[in-house]
Coordinates of C-alpha atoms in Angstrom, one line a residue:
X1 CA 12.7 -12.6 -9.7
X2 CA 11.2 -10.6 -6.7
X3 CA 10.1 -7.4 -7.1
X4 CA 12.8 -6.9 -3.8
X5 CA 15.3 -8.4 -5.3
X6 CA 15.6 -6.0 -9.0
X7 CA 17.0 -2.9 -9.5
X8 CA 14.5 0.3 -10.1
X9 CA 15.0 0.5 -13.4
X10 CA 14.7 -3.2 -14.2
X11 CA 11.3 -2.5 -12.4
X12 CA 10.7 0.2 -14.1
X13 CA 11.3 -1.7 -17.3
X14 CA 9.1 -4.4 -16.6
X15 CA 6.4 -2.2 -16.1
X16 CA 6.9 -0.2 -19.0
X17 CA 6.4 -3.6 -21.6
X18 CA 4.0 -5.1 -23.2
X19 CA 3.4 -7.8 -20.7
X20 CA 0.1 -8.1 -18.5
X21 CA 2.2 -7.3 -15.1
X22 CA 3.7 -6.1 -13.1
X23 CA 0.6 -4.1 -13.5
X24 CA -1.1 -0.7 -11.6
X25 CA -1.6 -3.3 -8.2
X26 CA 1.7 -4.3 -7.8
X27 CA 3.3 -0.6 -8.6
X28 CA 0.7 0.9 -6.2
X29 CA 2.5 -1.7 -3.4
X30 CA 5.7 -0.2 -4.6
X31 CA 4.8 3.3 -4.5
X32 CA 3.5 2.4 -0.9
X33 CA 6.9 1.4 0.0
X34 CA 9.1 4.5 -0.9
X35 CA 6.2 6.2 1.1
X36 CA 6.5 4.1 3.6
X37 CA 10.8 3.7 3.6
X38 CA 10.7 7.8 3.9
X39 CA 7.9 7.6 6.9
X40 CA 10.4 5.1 8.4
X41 CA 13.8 7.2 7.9
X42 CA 11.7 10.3 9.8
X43 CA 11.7 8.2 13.2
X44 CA 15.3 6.7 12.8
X45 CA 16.0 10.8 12.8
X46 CA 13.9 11.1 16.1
X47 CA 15.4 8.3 17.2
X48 CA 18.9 9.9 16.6
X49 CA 18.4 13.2 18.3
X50 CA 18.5 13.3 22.3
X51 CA 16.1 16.4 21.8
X52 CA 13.7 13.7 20.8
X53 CA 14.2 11.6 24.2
X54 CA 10.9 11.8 25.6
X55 CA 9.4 9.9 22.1
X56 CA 12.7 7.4 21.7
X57 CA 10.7 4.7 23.1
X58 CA 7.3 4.9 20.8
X59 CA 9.1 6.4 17.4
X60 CA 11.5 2.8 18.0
X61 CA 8.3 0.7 18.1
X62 CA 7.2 2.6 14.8
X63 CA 10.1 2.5 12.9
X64 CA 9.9 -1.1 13.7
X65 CA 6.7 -1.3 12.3
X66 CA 6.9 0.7 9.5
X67 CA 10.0 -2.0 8.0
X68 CA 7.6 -4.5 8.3
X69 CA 5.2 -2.9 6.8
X70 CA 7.7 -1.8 3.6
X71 CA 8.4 -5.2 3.6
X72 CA 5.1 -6.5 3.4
X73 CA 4.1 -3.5 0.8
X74 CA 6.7 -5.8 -1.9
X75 CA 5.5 -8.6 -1.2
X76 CA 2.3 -7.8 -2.1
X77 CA 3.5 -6.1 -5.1
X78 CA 5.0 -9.8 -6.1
X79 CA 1.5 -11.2 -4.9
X80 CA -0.4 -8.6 -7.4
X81 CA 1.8 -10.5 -9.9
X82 CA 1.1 -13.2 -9.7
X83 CA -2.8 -12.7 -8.5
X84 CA -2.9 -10.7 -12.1
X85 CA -1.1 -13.7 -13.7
X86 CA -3.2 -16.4 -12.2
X87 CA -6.6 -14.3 -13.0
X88 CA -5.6 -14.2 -16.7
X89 CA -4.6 -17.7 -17.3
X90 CA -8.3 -18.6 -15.9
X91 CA -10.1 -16.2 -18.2
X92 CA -7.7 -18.1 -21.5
X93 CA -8.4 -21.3 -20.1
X94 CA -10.6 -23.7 -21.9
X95 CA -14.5 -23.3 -21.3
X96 CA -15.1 -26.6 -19.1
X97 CA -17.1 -26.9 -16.5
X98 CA -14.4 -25.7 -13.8
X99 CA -14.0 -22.3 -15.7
X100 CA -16.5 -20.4 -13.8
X101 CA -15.7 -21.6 -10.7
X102 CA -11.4 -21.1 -11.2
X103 CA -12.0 -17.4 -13.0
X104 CA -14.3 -16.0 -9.5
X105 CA -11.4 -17.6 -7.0
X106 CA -8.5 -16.2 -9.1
X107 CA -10.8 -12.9 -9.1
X108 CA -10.9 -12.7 -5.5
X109 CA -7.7 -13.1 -5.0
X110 CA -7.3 -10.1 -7.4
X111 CA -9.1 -8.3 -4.8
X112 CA -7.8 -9.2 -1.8
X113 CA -4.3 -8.3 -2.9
X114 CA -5.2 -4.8 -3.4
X115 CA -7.0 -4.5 -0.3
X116 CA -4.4 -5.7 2.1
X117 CA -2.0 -3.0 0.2
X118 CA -4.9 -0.4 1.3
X119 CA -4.6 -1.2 4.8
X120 CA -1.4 -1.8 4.5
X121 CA -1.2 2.1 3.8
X122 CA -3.9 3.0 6.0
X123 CA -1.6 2.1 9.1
X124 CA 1.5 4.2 7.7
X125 CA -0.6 6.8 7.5
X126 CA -1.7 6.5 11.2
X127 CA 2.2 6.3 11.9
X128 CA 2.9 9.3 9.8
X129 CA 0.6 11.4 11.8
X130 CA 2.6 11.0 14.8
X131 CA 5.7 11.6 13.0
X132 CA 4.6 14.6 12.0
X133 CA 3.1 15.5 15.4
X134 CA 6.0 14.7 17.4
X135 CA 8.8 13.4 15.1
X136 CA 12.0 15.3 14.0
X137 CA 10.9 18.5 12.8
X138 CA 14.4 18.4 10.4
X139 CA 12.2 15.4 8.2
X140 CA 8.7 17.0 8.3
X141 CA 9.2 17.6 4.2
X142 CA 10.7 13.8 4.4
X143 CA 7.7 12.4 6.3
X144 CA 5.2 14.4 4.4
X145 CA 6.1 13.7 0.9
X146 CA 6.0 9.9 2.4
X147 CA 2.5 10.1 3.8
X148 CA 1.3 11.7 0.6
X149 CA 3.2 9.0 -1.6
X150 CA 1.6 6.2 0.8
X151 CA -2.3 8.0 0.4
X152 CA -1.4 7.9 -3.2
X153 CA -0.9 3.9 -3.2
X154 CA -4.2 3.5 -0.8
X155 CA -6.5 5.4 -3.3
X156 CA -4.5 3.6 -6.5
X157 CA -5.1 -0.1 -4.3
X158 CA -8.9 0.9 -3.5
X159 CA -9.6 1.9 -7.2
X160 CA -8.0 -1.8 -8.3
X161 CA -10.0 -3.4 -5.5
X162 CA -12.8 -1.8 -7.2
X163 CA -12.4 -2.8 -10.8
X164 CA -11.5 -6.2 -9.8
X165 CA -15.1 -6.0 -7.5
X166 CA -16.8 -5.5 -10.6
X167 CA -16.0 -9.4 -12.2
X168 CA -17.0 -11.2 -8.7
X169 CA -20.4 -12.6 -8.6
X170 CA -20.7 -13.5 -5.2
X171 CA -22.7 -10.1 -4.2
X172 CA -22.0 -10.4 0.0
X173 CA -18.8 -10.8 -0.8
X174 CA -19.0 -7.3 -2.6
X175 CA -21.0 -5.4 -0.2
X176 CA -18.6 -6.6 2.4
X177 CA -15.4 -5.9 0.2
X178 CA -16.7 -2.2 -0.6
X179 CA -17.4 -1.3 2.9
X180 CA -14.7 -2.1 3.8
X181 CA -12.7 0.3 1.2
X182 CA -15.3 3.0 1.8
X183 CA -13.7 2.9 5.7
X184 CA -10.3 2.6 4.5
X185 CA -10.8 5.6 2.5
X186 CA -12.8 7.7 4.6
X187 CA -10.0 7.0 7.7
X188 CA -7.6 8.2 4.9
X189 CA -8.9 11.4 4.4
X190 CA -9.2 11.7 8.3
X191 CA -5.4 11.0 8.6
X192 CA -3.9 13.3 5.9
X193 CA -6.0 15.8 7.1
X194 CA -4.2 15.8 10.2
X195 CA -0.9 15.0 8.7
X196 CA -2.0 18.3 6.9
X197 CA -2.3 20.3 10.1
X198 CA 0.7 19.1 12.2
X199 CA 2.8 20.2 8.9
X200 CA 0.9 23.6 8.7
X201 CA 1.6 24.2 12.6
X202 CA 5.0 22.5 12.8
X203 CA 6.6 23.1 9.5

């Protein structure tokens, strides 16, 4: 069953067993959703008010984004899954001489999961800033808790990325990989920092 397609607490309860997954990747990814679902209910609330006329146009594009992008967060919580599940069947697999080989592409899959959830989050944050810059002021607390919910799955999905980095061998691939997070969080900090100061002068 999809991570979509249960009920929280069934979640919750799968989480909360002694099973390998759904693990911290995939409840990141969910995390990054609910941040993301209350970054998306802030511009259907600018979309609703004529006050908010002037902005109808771009807050429609970004609540259009945003769903696919809460979308996309649970599916790659049922990716992490399954990139977890994959990852531990190669390291219990017999030692032949395919091993090696099957555990570092089952590891970088383990790692790109958790980086496309980063990025993921990175671009709700950029859409959260502009919600609380010019959005509904009645959902600032709404679009605010979601920004800070979303960071939180972004720093959780580039500290998985991470540990995952630490089993690949292939040492471009690495140096690329944490570059690349270093960015993601670094244009993070940039973003709630802003998000921080529409809030302060808005709220």
């Amino acid at each position: 069953m999809t991570v979509a397609n249960q009920t929280l607490d069934e979640f919750l309860a799968s989480v909360a067993a002694p099973t390998v997954t759904p693990s911290g990747g995939a409840v990141a990814a969910v995390g990054g959703a609910f941040g993301t679902a209350l970054c998306e209910m802030a511009c259907i609330h600018t979309l609703g008010k004529e006050s908010y006329a002037d902005v109808h146009t771009e807050f429609g594009a970004r609540r259009d984004a945003l769903e696919g992008h809460r979308t996309r967060l649970l599916e790659l919580a049922d990716e992490d899954v399954v990139a977890v599940e994959e990852l531990q069947s190669a390291f219990e697999s017999s030692d032949d001489g395919g091993r090696a080989e099957s555990v570092q592409e089952r590891v970088r899959h383990a790692v790109d999961v958790p980086v496309a959830v980063a990025e993921c989050c990175l671009d709700v944050l950029e859409h959260a800033t502009a919600a609380t810059a010019r959005g509904n002021t009645n959902a600032l607390a709404d679009t605010g808790t979601g920004a800070l919910l979303t960071r939180s799955a972004l720093r959780s999905s580039v500290l998985t990325a991470r540990t995952n980095l630490e089993l690949l061998e292939d040492a471009t691939a690495v140096s690329e990989t944490n570059g690349r997070l270093e960015t993601i969080g670094d244009e993070s900090d940039d973003a709630l920092s802003r998000i921080t100061s529409n809030l302060e002068r808005r709220g």
